[in-house]
Amino acid sequence: MDHRVEITIRSMTERMAEPLRMPGLADDVRLSPSRLSHLFIRETGVSPVRYLRMVRLGRAARLLDETVLSVKEVMAVVGCTDPSHFSRDFRRLHGAGPRAYRRRCRGPGRQTASAA
């Protein structure tokens, strides 16, 4: 994989709580936003925006499953600010809204690592 895409992915993962924008990510690897976008799609098969959304929603799912953080707190940790967009996107990716996902993952008698 192109090292500039690897750097961008690492930045997205490490700084997901921040409001990340293409111009800033592109500056980090000394490319124009459009060039980084094309390169990113070529290397990963998805746009940087979609990739970041998947990273955030994946982390949100893990937090909902493994912690007792509220949905609002999870949103803050992963950098999502709009509850309706978060819920809609989460449901599309995971097949259930955040609260239903948590209930489904927990199941009867299962404790979280932080509650044990």
PDB file of C-alpha atoms in Angstrom:
ATOM      1  CA  MET A   1       0.000   0.000   0.000  1.00  0.00           C
ATOM      2  CA  ASP A   2       1.211   3.503  -0.762  1.00  0.00           C
ATOM      3  CA  HIS A   3       2.918   4.975   2.303  1.00  0.00           C
ATOM      4  CA  ARG A   4       0.899   8.210   2.014  1.00  0.00           C
ATOM      5  CA  VAL A   5      -2.338   6.254   2.282  1.00  0.00           C
ATOM      6  CA  GLU A   6      -0.912   4.350   5.257  1.00  0.00           C
ATOM      7  CA  ILE A   7      -0.060   7.663   6.948  1.00  0.00           C
ATOM      8  CA  THR A   8      -3.563   8.968   6.236  1.00  0.00           C
ATOM      9  CA  ILE A   9      -5.168   5.826   7.664  1.00  0.00           C
ATOM     10  CA  ARG A  10      -2.994   6.068  10.766  1.00  0.00           C
ATOM     11  CA  SER A  11      -3.982   9.739  11.179  1.00  0.00           C
ATOM     12  CA  MET A  12      -7.665   8.859  10.841  1.00  0.00           C
ATOM     13  CA  THR A  13      -7.378   6.102  13.429  1.00  0.00           C
ATOM     14  CA  GLU A  14      -5.331   8.084  15.934  1.00  0.00           C
ATOM     15  CA  ARG A  15      -7.240  11.358  15.552  1.00  0.00           C
ATOM     16  CA  MET A  16     -10.786  10.124  14.907  1.00  0.00           C
ATOM     17  CA  ALA A  17     -12.236  12.290  17.698  1.00  0.00           C
ATOM     18  CA  GLU A  18     -10.992  15.410  15.911  1.00  0.00           C
ATOM     19  CA  PRO A  19     -12.868  17.092  13.059  1.00  0.00           C
ATOM     20  CA  LEU A  20     -10.734  15.739  10.208  1.00  0.00           C
ATOM     21  CA  ARG A  21     -10.904  17.392   6.791  1.00  0.00           C
ATOM     22  CA  MET A  22      -9.390  16.395   3.464  1.00  0.00           C
ATOM     23  CA  PRO A  23      -7.225  19.525   3.093  1.00  0.00           C
ATOM     24  CA  GLY A  24      -5.534  18.827   6.435  1.00  0.00           C
ATOM     25  CA  LEU A  25      -5.057  15.127   5.744  1.00  0.00           C
ATOM     26  CA  ALA A  26      -3.685  15.952   2.294  1.00  0.00           C
ATOM     27  CA  ASP A  27      -1.273  18.536   3.735  1.00  0.00           C
ATOM     28  CA  ASP A  28       0.052  15.879   6.122  1.00  0.00           C
ATOM     29  CA  VAL A  29       1.246  13.813   3.143  1.00  0.00           C
ATOM     30  CA  ARG A  30       2.052  16.746   0.842  1.00  0.00           C
ATOM     31  CA  LEU A  31      -0.635  16.007  -1.742  1.00  0.00           C
ATOM     32  CA  SER A  32      -3.607  17.958  -3.018  1.00  0.00           C
ATOM     33  CA  PRO A  33      -6.945  16.836  -1.583  1.00  0.00           C
ATOM     34  CA  SER A  34      -8.083  15.520  -4.967  1.00  0.00           C
ATOM     35  CA  ARG A  35      -4.843  13.583  -5.518  1.00  0.00           C
ATOM     36  CA  LEU A  36      -5.036  12.031  -2.049  1.00  0.00           C
ATOM     37  CA  SER A  37      -8.667  11.101  -2.643  1.00  0.00           C
ATOM     38  CA  HIS A  38      -7.857   9.365  -5.946  1.00  0.00           C
ATOM     39  CA  LEU A  39      -4.864   7.576  -4.454  1.00  0.00           C
ATOM     40  CA  PHE A  40      -6.860   6.539  -1.389  1.00  0.00           C
ATOM     41  CA  ILE A  41      -9.676   5.093  -3.510  1.00  0.00           C
ATOM     42  CA  ARG A  42      -7.182   3.237  -5.696  1.00  0.00           C
ATOM     43  CA  GLU A  43      -5.478   1.696  -2.665  1.00  0.00           C
ATOM     44  CA  THR A  44      -8.496   0.950  -0.435  1.00  0.00           C
ATOM     45  CA  GLY A  45     -11.488   0.811  -2.764  1.00  0.00           C
ATOM     46  CA  VAL A  46     -13.380   3.476  -0.805  1.00  0.00           C
ATOM     47  CA  SER A  47     -13.185   7.240  -0.421  1.00  0.00           C
ATOM     48  CA  PRO A  48     -11.367   8.752   2.564  1.00  0.00           C
ATOM     49  CA  VAL A  49     -14.666  10.077   3.918  1.00  0.00           C
ATOM     50  CA  ARG A  50     -16.300   6.642   3.744  1.00  0.00           C
ATOM     51  CA  TYR A  51     -13.225   4.987   5.247  1.00  0.00           C
ATOM     52  CA  LEU A  52     -13.202   7.427   8.170  1.00  0.00           C
ATOM     53  CA  ARG A  53     -16.910   6.824   8.739  1.00  0.00           C
ATOM     54  CA  MET A  54     -16.307   3.050   8.831  1.00  0.00           C
ATOM     55  CA  VAL A  55     -13.395   3.487  11.265  1.00  0.00           C
ATOM     56  CA  ARG A  56     -15.503   5.659  13.549  1.00  0.00           C
ATOM     57  CA  LEU A  57     -18.516   3.358  13.439  1.00  0.00           C
ATOM     58  CA  GLY A  58     -16.371   0.276  14.006  1.00  0.00           C
ATOM     59  CA  ARG A  59     -14.797   1.861  17.067  1.00  0.00           C
ATOM     60  CA  ALA A  60     -18.241   2.965  18.256  1.00  0.00           C
ATOM     61  CA  ALA A  61     -19.498  -0.622  18.001  1.00  0.00           C
ATOM     62  CA  ARG A  62     -16.565  -1.885  20.081  1.00  0.00           C
ATOM     63  CA  LEU A  63     -17.152   0.800  22.708  1.00  0.00           C
ATOM     64  CA  LEU A  64     -20.869   0.022  22.900  1.00  0.00           C
ATOM     65  CA  ASP A  65     -20.072  -3.661  23.318  1.00  0.00           C
ATOM     66  CA  GLU A  66     -17.151  -3.367  25.738  1.00  0.00           C
ATOM     67  CA  THR A  67     -17.881  -0.310  27.900  1.00  0.00           C
ATOM     68  CA  VAL A  68     -20.682   1.316  29.827  1.00  0.00           C
ATOM     69  CA  LEU A  69     -20.240   4.662  28.060  1.00  0.00           C
ATOM     70  CA  SER A  70     -23.494   6.276  26.981  1.00  0.00           C
ATOM     71  CA  VAL A  71     -24.217   6.592  23.271  1.00  0.00           C
ATOM     72  CA  LYS A  72     -23.515  10.329  23.560  1.00  0.00           C
ATOM     73  CA  GLU A  73     -20.132   9.620  25.179  1.00  0.00           C
ATOM     74  CA  VAL A  74     -19.298   7.057  22.492  1.00  0.00           C
ATOM     75  CA  MET A  75     -20.143   9.629  19.829  1.00  0.00           C
ATOM     76  CA  ALA A  76     -17.717  12.099  21.418  1.00  0.00           C
ATOM     77  CA  VAL A  77     -14.921   9.516  21.620  1.00  0.00           C
ATOM     78  CA  VAL A  78     -15.222   8.667  17.927  1.00  0.00           C
ATOM     79  CA  GLY A  79     -15.743  12.226  16.692  1.00  0.00           C
ATOM     80  CA  CYS A  80     -19.398  12.111  15.661  1.00  0.00           C
ATOM     81  CA  THR A  81     -21.384  15.241  16.456  1.00  0.00           C
ATOM     82  CA  ASP A  82     -24.796  14.701  14.856  1.00  0.00           C
ATOM     83  CA  PRO A  83     -26.918  12.098  16.690  1.00  0.00           C
ATOM     84  CA  SER A  84     -29.293  11.494  13.780  1.00  0.00           C
ATOM     85  CA  HIS A  85     -26.480  10.934  11.272  1.00  0.00           C
ATOM     86  CA  PHE A  86     -24.626   8.743  13.749  1.00  0.00           C
ATOM     87  CA  SER A  87     -27.690   6.602  14.404  1.00  0.00           C
ATOM     88  CA  ARG A  88     -28.566   6.313  10.705  1.00  0.00           C
ATOM     89  CA  ASP A  89     -25.022   5.435   9.644  1.00  0.00           C
ATOM     90  CA  PHE A  90     -24.581   3.009  12.553  1.00  0.00           C
ATOM     91  CA  ARG A  91     -27.823   1.229  11.639  1.00  0.00           C
ATOM     92  CA  ARG A  92     -26.768   0.949   7.989  1.00  0.00           C
ATOM     93  CA  LEU A  93     -23.405  -0.585   8.873  1.00  0.00           C
ATOM     94  CA  HIS A  94     -24.388  -2.782  11.830  1.00  0.00           C
ATOM     95  CA  GLY A  95     -28.033  -3.610  11.139  1.00  0.00           C
ATOM     96  CA  ALA A  96     -29.334  -2.001  14.344  1.00  0.00           C
ATOM     97  CA  GLY A  97     -29.273   1.374  16.052  1.00  0.00           C
ATOM     98  CA  PRO A  98     -26.649   1.951  18.762  1.00  0.00           C
ATOM     99  CA  ARG A  99     -28.883   1.078  21.729  1.00  0.00           C
ATOM    100  CA  ALA A 100     -30.348  -2.011  20.057  1.00  0.00           C
ATOM    101  CA  TYR A 101     -26.846  -3.085  19.013  1.00  0.00           C
ATOM    102  CA  ARG A 102     -25.660  -2.823  22.618  1.00  0.00           C
ATOM    103  CA  ARG A 103     -28.605  -4.901  23.873  1.00  0.00           C
ATOM    104  CA  ARG A 104     -28.035  -7.503  21.163  1.00  0.00           C
ATOM    105  CA  CYS A 105     -24.308  -7.759  21.892  1.00  0.00           C
ATOM    106  CA  ARG A 106     -24.704  -7.952  25.625  1.00  0.00           C
ATOM    107  CA  GLY A 107     -27.344 -10.651  25.656  1.00  0.00           C
ATOM    108  CA  PRO A 108     -28.548 -12.154  28.916  1.00  0.00           C
ATOM    109  CA  GLY A 109     -25.952 -12.582  31.651  1.00  0.00           C
ATOM    110  CA  ARG A 110     -23.030 -11.021  29.797  1.00  0.00           C
ATOM    111  CA  GLN A 111     -20.966  -8.358  31.548  1.00  0.00           C
ATOM    112  CA  THR A 112     -18.681  -5.808  29.969  1.00  0.00           C
ATOM    113  CA  ALA A 113     -14.977  -5.818  30.723  1.00  0.00           C
ATOM    114  CA  SER A 114     -15.357  -2.503  32.561  1.00  0.00           C
ATOM    115  CA  ALA A 115     -18.299  -3.779  34.629  1.00  0.00           C
ATOM    116  CA  ALA A 116     -16.628  -7.056  35.640  1.00  0.00           C
TER     117      ALA A 116
END
